[in-house]
Amino acid sequence: MSPILWGKNDLITHFACPRVERGTVNPPFTENAMKELSKEQIEAAVATLKSVADARKHNQSELEQLSKVSQSTISKIFSRVIDPSYDNLKKLYQALG
């Protein structure tokens, strides 16, 4: 598998591989990497995601349309009822660009 340069998923990659410098080549972010994230890193990723959505004035319904993640799941992630899956976190970050 070819390496991925920092790009659209900068924030996800940063939380999964915090020692990787921006602009360097790094291994692909995988579901296994998500399992290795600490509770604090997951909370930081969700807080950042929520801040970006708020700054761009996207409500949860709009985020649902952009990401194809259900509004109820987004609500549970933002209120920290559940931890996001790798797929949902990736979809949400990609939706916000």
Tab-separated table of C-alpha atoms in Angstrom:
chain	number	residue	atom	x	y	z
A	1	MET	CA	0.000	0.000	0.000
A	2	SER	CA	1.403	3.396	-0.910
A	3	PRO	CA	1.981	6.020	1.782
A	4	ILE	CA	-0.391	8.935	2.234
A	5	LEU	CA	0.698	12.577	2.422
A	6	TRP	CA	-0.996	14.915	4.877
A	7	GLY	CA	-4.147	16.141	3.230
A	8	LYS	CA	-7.869	16.128	3.771
A	9	ASN	CA	-7.634	13.923	6.863
A	10	ASP	CA	-4.945	15.986	8.646
A	11	LEU	CA	-6.838	16.107	11.924
A	12	ILE	CA	-7.647	12.401	11.967
A	13	THR	CA	-4.050	11.529	11.150
A	14	HIS	CA	-2.810	13.942	13.802
A	15	PHE	CA	-4.836	12.239	16.518
A	16	ALA	CA	-3.870	8.754	15.383
A	17	CYS	CA	-0.201	9.541	14.778
A	18	PRO	CA	0.599	12.650	16.862
A	19	ARG	CA	4.349	12.272	16.341
A	20	VAL	CA	4.023	12.540	12.546
A	21	GLU	CA	5.020	15.964	11.253
A	22	ARG	CA	2.743	17.790	8.848
A	23	GLY	CA	4.025	17.507	5.288
A	24	THR	CA	5.712	14.157	5.864
A	25	VAL	CA	4.740	10.796	4.499
A	26	ASN	CA	2.982	8.555	6.992
A	27	PRO	CA	1.286	5.156	6.938
A	28	PRO	CA	-2.446	5.136	6.211
A	29	PHE	CA	-4.757	5.795	9.132
A	30	THR	CA	-6.556	2.553	9.840
A	31	GLU	CA	-9.217	1.198	12.142
A	32	ASN	CA	-6.429	-0.435	14.159
A	33	ALA	CA	-4.937	2.999	14.769
A	34	MET	CA	-8.341	4.153	16.037
A	35	LYS	CA	-8.309	1.355	18.604
A	36	GLU	CA	-4.933	2.620	19.844
A	37	LEU	CA	-6.206	6.135	20.531
A	38	SER	CA	-6.465	7.062	24.178
A	39	LYS	CA	-9.758	8.260	25.613
A	40	GLU	CA	-8.261	11.765	25.724
A	41	GLN	CA	-7.292	11.638	22.041
A	42	ILE	CA	-10.780	10.500	21.041
A	43	GLU	CA	-12.304	13.270	23.162
A	44	ALA	CA	-9.964	15.822	21.563
A	45	ALA	CA	-10.851	14.577	18.063
A	46	VAL	CA	-14.573	14.862	18.815
A	47	ALA	CA	-14.165	18.306	20.426
A	48	THR	CA	-12.211	19.523	17.395
A	49	LEU	CA	-14.814	18.091	15.047
A	50	LYS	CA	-17.614	19.799	16.974
A	51	SER	CA	-15.704	23.111	17.029
A	52	VAL	CA	-15.157	23.005	13.262
A	53	ALA	CA	-18.826	22.175	12.646
A	54	ASP	CA	-19.895	25.019	14.936
A	55	ALA	CA	-17.456	27.476	13.338
A	56	ARG	CA	-18.843	26.615	9.914
A	57	LYS	CA	-22.369	26.933	11.309
A	58	HIS	CA	-23.340	23.360	10.410
A	59	ASN	CA	-26.073	21.913	12.566
A	60	GLN	CA	-26.339	18.168	13.078
A	61	SER	CA	-28.917	17.735	10.306
A	62	GLU	CA	-26.644	19.471	7.805
A	63	LEU	CA	-23.709	17.399	8.994
A	64	GLU	CA	-25.840	14.291	8.487
A	65	GLN	CA	-26.473	15.268	4.866
A	66	LEU	CA	-22.810	16.047	4.232
A	67	SER	CA	-21.386	12.954	5.939
A	68	LYS	CA	-24.115	10.310	5.563
A	69	VAL	CA	-23.809	9.661	9.332
A	70	SER	CA	-27.228	9.711	11.002
A	71	GLN	CA	-28.135	12.759	13.065
A	72	SER	CA	-28.863	10.558	16.084
A	73	THR	CA	-25.357	9.049	15.872
A	74	ILE	CA	-23.817	12.520	15.515
A	75	SER	CA	-25.766	13.657	18.570
A	76	LYS	CA	-24.533	10.681	20.591
A	77	ILE	CA	-20.928	11.288	19.488
A	78	PHE	CA	-21.069	15.026	20.282
A	79	SER	CA	-22.691	14.414	23.684
A	80	ARG	CA	-20.072	11.678	24.361
A	81	VAL	CA	-22.693	8.962	24.859
A	82	ILE	CA	-20.723	6.821	22.395
A	83	ASP	CA	-17.225	6.854	20.943
A	84	PRO	CA	-17.184	7.328	17.190
A	85	SER	CA	-16.283	4.402	14.972
A	86	TYR	CA	-13.373	4.813	12.591
A	87	ASP	CA	-15.771	5.040	9.630
A	88	ASN	CA	-18.003	7.646	11.257
A	89	LEU	CA	-15.107	9.805	12.407
A	90	LYS	CA	-13.580	9.664	8.936
A	91	LYS	CA	-16.913	10.524	7.248
A	92	LEU	CA	-17.513	13.448	9.590
A	93	TYR	CA	-14.031	14.914	9.123
A	94	GLN	CA	-14.213	14.455	5.354
A	95	ALA	CA	-17.602	16.144	5.268
A	96	LEU	CA	-16.074	19.217	6.897
A	97	GLY	CA	-13.086	19.120	4.558
